[in-house]
mmCIF file of C-alpha atoms in Angstrom:
data_model
loop_
_atom_site.group_PDB
_atom_site.id
_atom_site.type_symbol
_atom_site.label_atom_id
_atom_site.label_comp_id
_atom_site.label_asym_id
_atom_site.label_seq_id
_atom_site.Cartn_x
_atom_site.Cartn_y
_atom_site.Cartn_z
ATOM 1 C CA UNK A 279 86.514 63.675 -11.724
ATOM 2 C CA UNK A 280 89.224 64.988 -9.269
ATOM 3 C CA UNK A 281 91.278 62.242 -7.683
ATOM 4 C CA UNK A 282 93.137 62.310 -4.517
ATOM 5 C CA UNK A 283 96.966 61.066 -4.323
ATOM 6 C CA UNK A 284 95.384 57.746 -3.046
ATOM 7 C CA UNK A 285 93.227 57.644 -6.438
ATOM 8 C CA UNK A 286 89.890 58.018 -4.579
ATOM 9 C CA UNK A 287 87.299 60.471 -5.932
ATOM 10 C CA UNK A 288 86.016 63.287 -3.697
ATOM 11 C CA UNK A 289 82.543 61.671 -4.090
ATOM 12 C CA UNK A 290 83.794 58.623 -2.571
ATOM 13 C CA UNK A 291 85.100 60.345 0.352
ATOM 14 C CA UNK A 292 81.823 61.941 0.965
ATOM 15 C CA UNK A 293 79.929 58.668 0.781
ATOM 16 C CA UNK A 294 82.223 57.472 3.355
ATOM 17 C CA UNK A 295 81.619 60.178 5.725
ATOM 18 C CA UNK A 296 78.656 58.213 7.443
ATOM 19 C CA UNK A 297 81.063 55.283 8.082
ATOM 20 C CA UNK A 298 83.813 57.724 9.310
ATOM 21 C CA UNK A 299 81.302 59.271 11.702
ATOM 22 C CA UNK A 300 80.468 55.895 13.173
ATOM 23 C CA UNK A 301 84.052 54.783 13.854
ATOM 24 C CA UNK A 302 84.455 58.059 15.385
ATOM 25 C CA UNK A 303 81.639 57.719 17.823
ATOM 26 C CA UNK A 304 82.671 54.357 18.528
ATOM 27 C CA UNK A 305 86.292 55.442 19.435
ATOM 28 C CA UNK A 306 84.686 58.074 21.801
ATOM 29 C CA UNK A 307 82.624 55.756 23.626
ATOM 30 C CA UNK A 308 85.578 53.304 24.107
ATOM 31 C CA UNK A 309 87.722 56.148 25.586
ATOM 32 C CA UNK A 310 84.827 57.468 27.647
ATOM 33 C CA UNK A 311 84.517 53.823 29.044
ATOM 34 C CA UNK A 312 88.184 53.382 29.643
ATOM 35 C CA UNK A 313 88.391 56.746 31.456
ATOM 36 C CA UNK A 314 85.231 55.715 33.799
ATOM 37 C CA UNK A 315 86.881 52.338 34.293
ATOM 38 C CA UNK A 316 90.092 53.920 35.423
ATOM 39 C CA UNK A 317 88.828 57.032 37.369
ATOM 40 C CA UNK A 318 85.372 56.116 38.198
ATOM 41 C CA UNK A 319 81.892 56.703 36.884
ATOM 42 C CA UNK A 320 80.912 60.304 36.331
ATOM 43 C CA UNK A 321 84.431 61.338 35.891
ATOM 44 C CA UNK A 322 83.453 62.341 32.342
ATOM 45 C CA UNK A 323 80.217 63.154 31.198
ATOM 46 C CA UNK A 324 78.372 65.066 28.396
ATOM 47 C CA UNK A 325 76.991 68.396 29.294
ATOM 48 C CA UNK A 326 73.431 67.685 27.642
ATOM 49 C CA UNK A 327 73.305 64.681 30.101
ATOM 50 C CA UNK A 328 70.789 64.692 32.664
ATOM 51 C CA UNK A 329 73.409 64.242 35.151
ATOM 52 C CA UNK A 330 75.087 67.572 34.563
ATOM 53 C CA UNK A 331 73.378 70.256 36.506
ATOM 54 C CA UNK A 332 73.334 73.417 34.322
ATOM 55 C CA UNK A 333 71.835 75.595 37.015
ATOM 56 C CA UNK A 334 74.539 76.809 39.456
ATOM 57 C CA UNK A 335 73.608 76.080 42.893
ATOM 58 C CA UNK A 336 73.824 79.284 45.418
ATOM 59 C CA UNK A 337 72.791 80.544 48.635
ATOM 60 C CA UNK A 338 71.983 84.210 49.608
ATOM 61 C CA UNK A 339 74.685 86.689 50.815
ATOM 62 C CA UNK A 340 72.323 88.534 53.294
ATOM 63 C CA UNK A 341 72.129 91.561 50.993
ATOM 64 C CA UNK A 342 69.536 91.383 48.312
ATOM 65 C CA UNK A 343 71.213 94.112 46.201
ATOM 66 C CA UNK A 344 74.548 92.046 46.258
ATOM 67 C CA UNK A 345 72.551 88.747 45.484
ATOM 68 C CA UNK A 346 71.356 90.371 42.471
ATOM 69 C CA UNK A 347 74.479 91.993 41.458
ATOM 70 C CA UNK A 348 76.189 88.526 41.676
ATOM 71 C CA UNK A 349 73.872 87.370 39.010
ATOM 72 C CA UNK A 350 72.523 84.060 40.151
ATOM 73 C CA UNK A 351 71.053 85.076 43.292
ATOM 74 C CA UNK A 352 73.714 84.710 45.832
ATOM 75 C CA UNK A 353 77.308 83.122 46.267
ATOM 76 C CA UNK A 354 77.806 80.207 44.061
ATOM 77 C CA UNK A 355 78.326 76.900 45.753
ATOM 78 C CA UNK A 356 81.662 74.638 45.016
ATOM 79 C CA UNK A 357 83.628 77.991 44.142
ATOM 80 C CA UNK A 358 86.281 79.935 45.586
ATOM 81 C CA UNK A 359 85.329 83.629 46.615
ATOM 82 C CA UNK A 360 87.550 86.515 47.446
ATOM 83 C CA UNK A 361 86.526 89.639 49.420
ATOM 84 C CA UNK A 362 88.799 92.714 49.866
ATOM 85 C CA UNK A 363 88.854 96.092 50.925
ATOM 86 C CA UNK A 364 90.043 98.602 53.273
ATOM 87 C CA UNK A 365 90.036 98.429 56.820
ATOM 88 C CA UNK A 366 86.627 98.739 58.615
ATOM 89 C CA UNK A 367 84.720 98.602 55.234
ATOM 90 C CA UNK A 368 82.386 95.371 56.250
ATOM 91 C CA UNK A 369 84.293 92.529 54.946
ATOM 92 C CA UNK A 370 83.837 90.615 57.885
ATOM 93 C CA UNK A 371 80.333 91.482 58.283
ATOM 94 C CA UNK A 372 79.588 90.136 54.733
ATOM 95 C CA UNK A 373 81.132 86.864 55.570
ATOM 96 C CA UNK A 374 79.152 86.601 59.074
ATOM 97 C CA UNK A 375 75.922 87.320 57.144
ATOM 98 C CA UNK A 376 76.629 84.462 54.622
ATOM 99 C CA UNK A 377 77.431 82.067 57.531
ATOM 100 C CA UNK A 378 74.026 83.107 59.177
ATOM 101 C CA UNK A 379 72.249 82.586 55.706
ATOM 102 C CA UNK A 380 73.852 79.184 55.454
ATOM 103 C CA UNK A 381 72.704 78.009 58.993
ATOM 104 C CA UNK A 382 69.151 79.309 58.375
ATOM 105 C CA UNK A 383 69.107 76.621 55.423
ATOM 106 C CA UNK A 384 70.412 73.801 57.807
ATOM 107 C CA UNK A 385 73.960 73.948 56.507
ATOM 108 C CA UNK A 386 77.107 73.871 58.500
ATOM 109 C CA UNK A 387 79.728 76.726 58.474
ATOM 110 C CA UNK A 388 83.234 77.104 59.702
ATOM 111 C CA UNK A 389 85.270 80.195 60.548
ATOM 112 C CA UNK A 390 88.957 79.925 60.572
ATOM 113 C CA UNK A 391 90.155 83.177 62.481
ATOM 114 C CA UNK A 392 93.682 83.528 61.459
ATOM 115 C CA UNK A 393 93.390 87.139 62.888
ATOM 116 C CA UNK A 394 92.313 86.213 66.345
ATOM 117 C CA UNK A 395 89.581 88.927 66.200
ATOM 118 C CA UNK A 396 86.336 87.291 65.998
ATOM 119 C CA UNK A 397 83.584 89.323 67.982
ATOM 120 C CA UNK A 398 81.355 86.228 69.208
ATOM 121 C CA UNK A 399 78.809 88.884 70.352
ATOM 122 C CA UNK A 400 78.749 90.802 67.283
ATOM 123 C CA UNK A 401 78.414 87.485 64.930
ATOM 124 C CA UNK A 402 75.395 86.641 67.453
ATOM 125 C CA UNK A 403 73.729 89.922 66.770
ATOM 126 C CA UNK A 404 74.142 89.636 62.944
ATOM 127 C CA UNK A 405 72.137 86.159 63.284
ATOM 128 C CA UNK A 406 74.881 83.480 63.412
ATOM 129 C CA UNK A 407 74.114 80.445 65.604
ATOM 130 C CA UNK A 408 77.347 80.480 67.513
ATOM 131 C CA UNK A 409 76.539 76.968 69.152
ATOM 132 C CA UNK A 410 76.722 75.622 65.594
ATOM 133 C CA UNK A 411 79.624 77.492 64.271
ATOM 134 C CA UNK A 412 82.941 75.769 63.911
ATOM 135 C CA UNK A 413 85.683 78.168 65.023
ATOM 136 C CA UNK A 414 89.498 77.566 64.738
ATOM 137 C CA UNK A 415 92.176 80.073 65.515
ATOM 138 C CA UNK A 416 95.502 78.523 63.975
ATOM 139 C CA UNK A 417 98.986 79.814 64.842
ATOM 140 C CA UNK A 418 100.522 79.512 61.235
ATOM 141 C CA UNK A 419 99.311 79.674 57.788
ATOM 142 C CA UNK A 420 100.128 76.027 56.829
ATOM 143 C CA UNK A 421 97.717 75.001 59.880
ATOM 144 C CA UNK A 422 94.883 77.162 58.796
ATOM 145 C CA UNK A 423 94.830 75.643 55.209
ATOM 146 C CA UNK A 424 95.285 72.458 56.355
ATOM 147 C CA UNK A 425 92.372 72.708 58.583
ATOM 148 C CA UNK A 426 90.128 74.111 55.717
ATOM 149 C CA UNK A 427 91.527 71.252 53.576
ATOM 150 C CA UNK A 428 90.174 68.602 56.110
ATOM 151 C CA UNK A 429 86.756 70.081 56.476
ATOM 152 C CA UNK A 430 86.079 70.405 52.883
ATOM 153 C CA UNK A 431 87.164 66.819 52.395
ATOM 154 C CA UNK A 432 84.840 65.727 54.831
ATOM 155 C CA UNK A 433 81.979 66.526 52.429
ATOM 156 C CA UNK A 434 79.748 67.744 55.151
ATOM 157 C CA UNK A 435 80.647 71.401 55.410
ATOM 158 C CA UNK A 436 78.752 73.984 53.281
ATOM 159 C CA UNK A 437 80.969 77.161 53.960
ATOM 160 C CA UNK A 438 84.440 77.989 55.002
ATOM 161 C CA UNK A 439 85.547 81.544 55.814
ATOM 162 C CA UNK A 440 89.213 82.304 56.233
ATOM 163 C CA UNK A 441 89.939 85.681 57.779
ATOM 164 C CA UNK A 442 92.270 86.857 56.607
ATOM 165 C CA UNK A 443 94.874 85.963 53.783
ATOM 166 C CA UNK A 444 97.064 88.620 55.207
ATOM 167 C CA UNK A 445 97.143 86.937 58.483
ATOM 168 C CA UNK A 446 98.372 83.343 57.133
ATOM 169 C CA UNK A 447 101.808 83.584 58.304
ATOM 170 C CA UNK A 448 104.059 80.934 56.943
ATOM 171 C CA UNK A 449 105.570 78.717 59.697
ATOM 172 C CA UNK A 450 109.154 79.590 58.649
ATOM 173 C CA UNK A 451 108.176 83.164 59.333
ATOM 174 C CA UNK A 452 106.880 82.503 62.862
ATOM 175 C CA UNK A 453 109.923 80.434 63.703
ATOM 176 C CA UNK A 454 112.256 83.056 62.567
ATOM 177 C CA UNK A 455 113.493 86.285 63.855
ATOM 178 C CA UNK A 456 112.302 89.538 63.614
ATOM 179 C CA UNK A 457 113.734 91.318 60.639
ATOM 180 C CA UNK A 458 114.406 88.057 58.482
ATOM 181 C CA UNK A 459 113.467 88.355 54.938
ATOM 182 C CA UNK A 460 110.949 85.770 53.438
ATOM 183 C CA UNK A 461 110.520 86.961 50.089
ATOM 184 C CA UNK A 462 107.611 85.366 48.303
ATOM 185 C CA UNK A 463 106.787 82.764 51.110
ATOM 186 C CA UNK A 464 103.108 83.722 51.677
ATOM 187 C CA UNK A 465 102.621 83.757 47.638
ATOM 188 C CA UNK A 466 104.129 80.174 47.478
ATOM 189 C CA UNK A 467 102.014 78.881 50.317
ATOM 190 C CA UNK A 468 98.655 80.418 48.891
ATOM 191 C CA UNK A 469 99.515 78.951 45.341
ATOM 192 C CA UNK A 470 100.252 75.296 46.814
ATOM 193 C CA UNK A 471 97.227 75.567 49.013
ATOM 194 C CA UNK A 472 94.863 76.666 46.227
ATOM 195 C CA UNK A 473 96.120 73.815 43.901
ATOM 196 C CA UNK A 474 94.842 71.450 46.444
ATOM 197 C CA UNK A 475 91.723 73.126 47.618
ATOM 198 C CA UNK A 476 90.114 74.119 44.326
ATOM 199 C CA UNK A 477 89.427 70.447 43.250
ATOM 200 C CA UNK A 478 88.171 69.582 46.638
ATOM 201 C CA UNK A 479 85.826 72.634 46.854
ATOM 202 C CA UNK A 480 84.172 71.745 43.630
ATOM 203 C CA UNK A 481 83.829 68.037 44.583
ATOM 204 C CA UNK A 482 82.419 68.766 47.977
ATOM 205 C CA UNK A 483 79.773 71.419 46.644
ATOM 206 C CA UNK A 484 81.284 73.739 49.561
ATOM 207 C CA UNK A 485 82.007 77.233 49.235
ATOM 208 C CA UNK A 486 85.189 78.790 50.694
ATOM 209 C CA UNK A 487 85.483 82.717 51.172
ATOM 210 C CA UNK A 488 88.871 84.307 51.641
ATOM 211 C CA UNK A 489 89.021 87.714 53.370
ATOM 212 C CA UNK A 490 91.854 89.886 52.005
ATOM 213 C CA UNK A 491 93.391 93.162 52.811
ATOM 214 C CA UNK A 492 94.738 95.751 50.587
ATOM 215 C CA UNK A 493 98.424 97.051 50.324
ATOM 216 C CA UNK A 494 99.898 99.935 48.089
ATOM 217 C CA UNK A 495 102.542 99.273 45.454
ATOM 218 C CA UNK A 496 105.387 101.603 45.625
ATOM 219 C CA UNK A 497 106.322 103.954 42.658
ATOM 220 C CA UNK A 498 103.202 103.434 40.575
ATOM 221 C CA UNK A 499 102.731 106.371 38.489
ATOM 222 C CA UNK A 500 99.617 105.239 36.441
ATOM 223 C CA UNK A 501 96.847 103.239 37.432
ATOM 224 C CA UNK A 502 95.691 101.955 40.887
ATOM 225 C CA UNK A 503 98.441 101.490 43.379
ATOM 226 C CA UNK A 504 96.377 99.241 45.289
ATOM 227 C CA UNK A 505 96.755 95.394 45.530
ATOM 228 C CA UNK A 506 95.935 92.406 47.665
ATOM 229 C CA UNK A 507 98.145 90.312 49.697
ATOM 230 C CA UNK A 508 99.072 86.833 49.229
ATOM 231 C CA UNK A 509 100.473 86.884 45.674
ATOM 232 C CA UNK A 510 98.592 86.167 42.254
ATOM 233 C CA UNK A 511 97.167 82.674 42.814
ATOM 234 C CA UNK A 512 94.207 83.733 44.650
ATOM 235 C CA UNK A 513 93.114 86.191 41.876
ATOM 236 C CA UNK A 514 93.358 83.430 39.469
ATOM 237 C CA UNK A 515 91.373 80.763 41.354
ATOM 238 C CA UNK A 516 88.606 82.954 42.508
ATOM 239 C CA UNK A 517 85.310 82.613 40.662
ATOM 240 C CA UNK A 518 84.086 85.863 42.310
ATOM 241 C CA UNK A 519 86.062 88.698 43.694
ATOM 242 C CA UNK A 520 84.341 91.346 45.592
ATOM 243 C CA UNK A 521 85.797 94.914 46.347
ATOM 244 C CA UNK A 522 84.097 96.492 49.354
ATOM 245 C CA UNK A 523 84.311 100.121 50.319
ATOM 246 C CA UNK A 524 82.583 102.497 52.633
ATOM 247 C CA UNK A 525 81.416 105.567 50.950
ATOM 248 C CA UNK A 526 79.572 107.422 53.523
ATOM 249 C CA UNK A 527 78.619 107.613 57.297
ATOM 250 C CA UNK A 528 74.984 107.234 58.470
ATOM 251 C CA UNK A 529 73.961 109.500 61.032
ATOM 252 C CA UNK A 530 71.105 110.051 63.643
ATOM 253 C CA UNK A 531 71.774 113.833 64.600
ATOM 254 C CA UNK A 532 75.332 114.047 65.354
ATOM 255 C CA UNK A 533 75.810 110.354 66.026
ATOM 256 C CA UNK A 534 77.135 108.033 63.624
ATOM 257 C CA UNK A 535 75.089 104.757 63.496
ATOM 258 C CA UNK A 536 76.493 103.045 60.456
ATOM 259 C CA UNK A 537 77.893 103.203 57.191
ATOM 260 C CA UNK A 538 76.709 103.248 53.334
ATOM 261 C CA UNK A 539 78.594 100.565 51.518
ATOM 262 C CA UNK A 540 79.423 100.071 47.846
ATOM 263 C CA UNK A 541 80.427 96.461 46.617
ATOM 264 C CA UNK A 542 81.711 95.818 43.032
ATOM 265 C CA UNK A 543 81.924 92.389 41.467
ATOM 266 C CA UNK A 544 85.737 92.980 40.144
ATOM 267 C CA UNK A 545 85.536 89.213 38.762
ATOM 268 C CA UNK A 546 82.689 86.882 38.209
ATOM 269 C CA UNK A 547 82.832 83.514 36.333
ATOM 270 C CA UNK A 548 79.218 82.744 36.822
ATOM 271 C CA UNK A 549 77.538 85.908 35.439
ATOM 272 C CA UNK A 550 78.661 89.131 34.061
ATOM 273 C CA UNK A 551 81.134 91.057 36.033
ATOM 274 C CA UNK A 552 81.512 94.694 37.166
ATOM 275 C CA UNK A 553 78.168 94.898 38.484
ATOM 276 C CA UNK A 554 77.652 97.174 41.789
ATOM 277 C CA UNK A 555 75.296 97.222 44.597
ATOM 278 C CA UNK A 556 74.914 99.648 47.656
ATOM 279 C CA UNK A 557 73.555 99.066 51.157
ATOM 280 C CA UNK A 558 73.578 100.206 54.674
ATOM 281 C CA UNK A 559 75.477 98.390 57.503
ATOM 282 C CA UNK A 560 74.214 99.689 60.772
ATOM 283 C CA UNK A 561 76.506 99.312 63.867
ATOM 284 C CA UNK A 562 75.643 96.141 65.974
ATOM 285 C CA UNK A 563 72.879 95.295 63.621
ATOM 286 C CA UNK A 564 74.787 94.422 60.455
ATOM 287 C CA UNK A 565 73.304 94.751 56.906
ATOM 288 C CA UNK A 566 69.849 96.499 56.674
ATOM 289 C CA UNK A 567 67.981 94.144 54.510
ATOM 290 C CA UNK A 568 64.710 96.018 54.784
ATOM 291 C CA UNK A 569 66.460 99.203 53.726
ATOM 292 C CA UNK A 570 68.295 97.531 50.955
ATOM 293 C CA UNK A 571 64.819 96.122 49.670
ATOM 294 C CA UNK A 572 63.048 99.526 49.815
ATOM 295 C CA UNK A 573 65.955 100.963 47.486
ATOM 296 C CA UNK A 574 65.314 98.051 45.172
ATOM 297 C CA UNK A 575 61.715 98.262 45.233
ATOM 298 C CA UNK A 576 61.695 101.914 44.161
ATOM 299 C CA UNK A 577 64.416 101.193 41.435
ATOM 300 C CA UNK A 578 62.053 98.709 40.110
ATOM 301 C CA UNK A 579 58.885 100.513 40.431
ATOM 302 C CA UNK A 580 57.480 98.037 43.003
ATOM 303 C CA UNK A 581 57.565 100.665 45.943
ATOM 304 C CA UNK A 582 56.144 104.019 45.265
ATOM 305 C CA UNK A 583 57.485 107.029 46.776
ATOM 306 C CA UNK A 584 55.555 110.119 46.890
ATOM 307 C CA UNK A 585 57.141 112.924 48.702
ATOM 308 C CA UNK A 586 58.374 111.365 51.808
ATOM 309 C CA UNK A 587 55.864 108.520 51.916
ATOM 310 C CA UNK A 588 56.793 104.919 50.824
ATOM 311 C CA UNK A 589 53.847 102.886 49.506
ATOM 312 C CA UNK A 590 53.534 98.960 48.528
ATOM 313 C CA UNK A 591 50.719 97.254 47.250
ATOM 314 C CA UNK A 592 48.458 100.441 47.347
ATOM 315 C CA UNK A 593 49.193 100.614 51.307
ATOM 316 C CA UNK A 594 51.486 103.297 52.905
ATOM 317 C CA UNK A 595 54.260 101.639 54.763
ATOM 318 C CA UNK A 596 55.931 104.659 56.336
ATOM 319 C CA UNK A 597 56.767 108.175 55.913
ATOM 320 C CA UNK A 598 60.684 108.469 55.447
ATOM 321 C CA UNK A 599 62.953 105.739 54.775
ATOM 322 C CA UNK A 600 63.536 104.903 58.496
ATOM 323 C CA UNK A 601 59.821 104.154 59.365
ATOM 324 C CA UNK A 602 59.294 102.234 56.111
ATOM 325 C CA UNK A 603 62.211 100.097 57.077
ATOM 326 C CA UNK A 604 60.813 99.671 60.512
ATOM 327 C CA UNK A 605 57.378 98.623 59.275
ATOM 328 C CA UNK A 606 59.229 95.944 56.974
ATOM 329 C CA UNK A 607 61.167 94.674 59.999
ATOM 330 C CA UNK A 608 57.875 94.275 61.941
ATOM 331 C CA UNK A 609 56.006 92.469 58.981
ATOM 332 C CA UNK A 610 58.237 89.685 57.775
ATOM 333 C CA UNK A 611 55.466 88.364 55.419
ATOM 334 C CA UNK A 612 55.189 91.536 53.665
ATOM 335 C CA UNK A 613 59.027 91.512 53.430
ATOM 336 C CA UNK A 614 59.280 88.203 51.958
ATOM 337 C CA UNK A 615 56.559 89.071 49.285
ATOM 338 C CA UNK A 616 58.597 92.274 48.285
ATOM 339 C CA UNK A 617 61.729 90.319 48.108
ATOM 340 C CA UNK A 618 60.160 87.565 45.624
ATOM 341 C CA UNK A 619 58.812 90.410 43.534
ATOM 342 C CA UNK A 620 61.935 92.412 43.543
ATOM 343 C CA UNK A 621 64.041 89.146 42.438
ATOM 344 C CA UNK A 622 61.446 88.313 39.817
ATOM 345 C CA UNK A 623 61.766 91.742 38.268
ATOM 346 C CA UNK A 624 65.425 91.599 37.973
ATOM 347 C CA UNK A 625 65.034 87.977 36.402
ATOM 348 C CA UNK A 626 65.871 86.044 39.141
ATOM 349 C CA UNK A 627 64.439 83.720 41.853
ATOM 350 C CA UNK A 628 65.034 83.261 45.419
ATOM 351 C CA UNK A 629 67.665 80.473 46.414
ATOM 352 C CA UNK A 630 65.349 77.638 47.470
ATOM 353 C CA UNK A 631 65.406 77.119 51.272
ATOM 354 C CA UNK A 632 66.747 73.526 51.967
ATOM 355 C CA UNK A 633 67.883 71.490 54.904
ATOM 356 C CA UNK A 634 71.450 69.858 54.936
ATOM 357 C CA UNK A 635 73.054 71.881 51.883
ATOM 358 C CA UNK A 636 76.112 69.781 51.754
ATOM 359 C CA UNK A 637 76.313 66.891 49.087
ATOM 360 C CA UNK A 638 78.283 64.159 51.105
ATOM 361 C CA UNK A 639 80.959 62.728 48.823
ATOM 362 C CA UNK A 640 83.970 60.763 49.507
ATOM 363 C CA UNK A 641 86.965 62.862 48.557
ATOM 364 C CA UNK A 642 90.155 60.610 48.531
ATOM 365 C CA UNK A 643 93.017 61.848 50.538
ATOM 366 C CA UNK A 644 96.784 60.964 50.179
ATOM 367 C CA UNK A 645 98.005 59.451 53.489
ATOM 368 C CA UNK A 646 99.823 62.140 55.517
ATOM 369 C CA UNK A 647 99.465 64.918 52.624
ATOM 370 C CA UNK A 648 100.079 68.510 53.939
ATOM 371 C CA UNK A 649 99.646 71.770 52.114
ATOM 372 C CA UNK A 650 102.988 71.671 50.254
ATOM 373 C CA UNK A 651 102.970 67.721 49.400
ATOM 374 C CA UNK A 652 101.609 65.912 46.162
ATOM 375 C CA UNK A 653 98.169 66.411 44.791
ATOM 376 C CA UNK A 654 95.829 63.736 43.302
ATOM 377 C CA UNK A 655 95.411 63.828 39.423
ATOM 378 C CA UNK A 656 92.046 65.246 39.863
ATOM 379 C CA UNK A 657 93.279 68.556 41.579
ATOM 380 C CA UNK A 658 93.649 71.636 39.532
ATOM 381 C CA UNK A 659 97.166 72.506 38.594
ATOM 382 C CA UNK A 660 96.601 76.237 38.288
ATOM 383 C CA UNK A 661 99.222 79.070 37.884
ATOM 384 C CA UNK A 662 102.457 79.429 39.452
ATOM 385 C CA UNK A 663 102.502 83.144 38.868
ATOM 386 C CA UNK A 664 103.277 84.464 42.363
#
């Protein structure tokens, strides 16, 4: 029989396998016990344990087709999201709808207005409760990101929106002279901030949405010349990146009343990426949820279209899309039932309405820590590529 260098037969080694496995299991248990003693209970756990939540919590975006395209029924909680696109494409409108949805479920939202351009009346028309919305208009990028960090560490916030990355101007640039060169300063600021924020976002169960702008790369011969501001760090740290484009104007006669908008999920860590959604954004009204539902219902065969008539559940709901949309707006119970059927047809369930979305947690903070200062071991290290 074959023997190894130590003189032990292969058969003997196989018979000892059970003992070796027991020793390995015991060593793992000791390691886990040591980690929990050093870093706290729950710092490491098996994915099969009941303590691990396999279903990703989410909240609605306000657009049913976007919720479906995201793959889980809305924006994921405890993640970083980036929304970017050209000017006037609907980026801020998307985030205001997200704020309204969070508030409907009893959550708390904050809007960090680095562009100093928030239209309060427009936000109110979109369903945002202005009295409950936390708003900050910081002067520097460091101040904006530090405010976001403090809010997230409180454990009581559910959504933070930063509008926009391009407006997060480093303090050195604010205090400098016009024409001074500050190469890579904003990219370094974003890289430092995201190393701190990512761990905090995950622990608090909140969502942070960055609005970003598009710039053109000079001298690009092949491929898209478009890029986003703030370096590459946000691209890496984002769980979801959404490209928003205005594709057509909506008209009543000669008057333009809104935009047809297409969104593409260019990155998705919680579901398959590259899905698209199209919906209407009506001026002074926001996303047309009812119009979006009609389109989804027709695609799924739930809403029947015969000529110009739309029917649902055997009943005619309107002649023409606009009248069908008005009918759904006036009958919220029917709208809710249609939405549930559409989501079930897509293999999804509606995010459960709940009060107090945030999970209060104690997130330790280093005294006097700023955006550019040291991080705790639990916070993500991430990429230095800027």
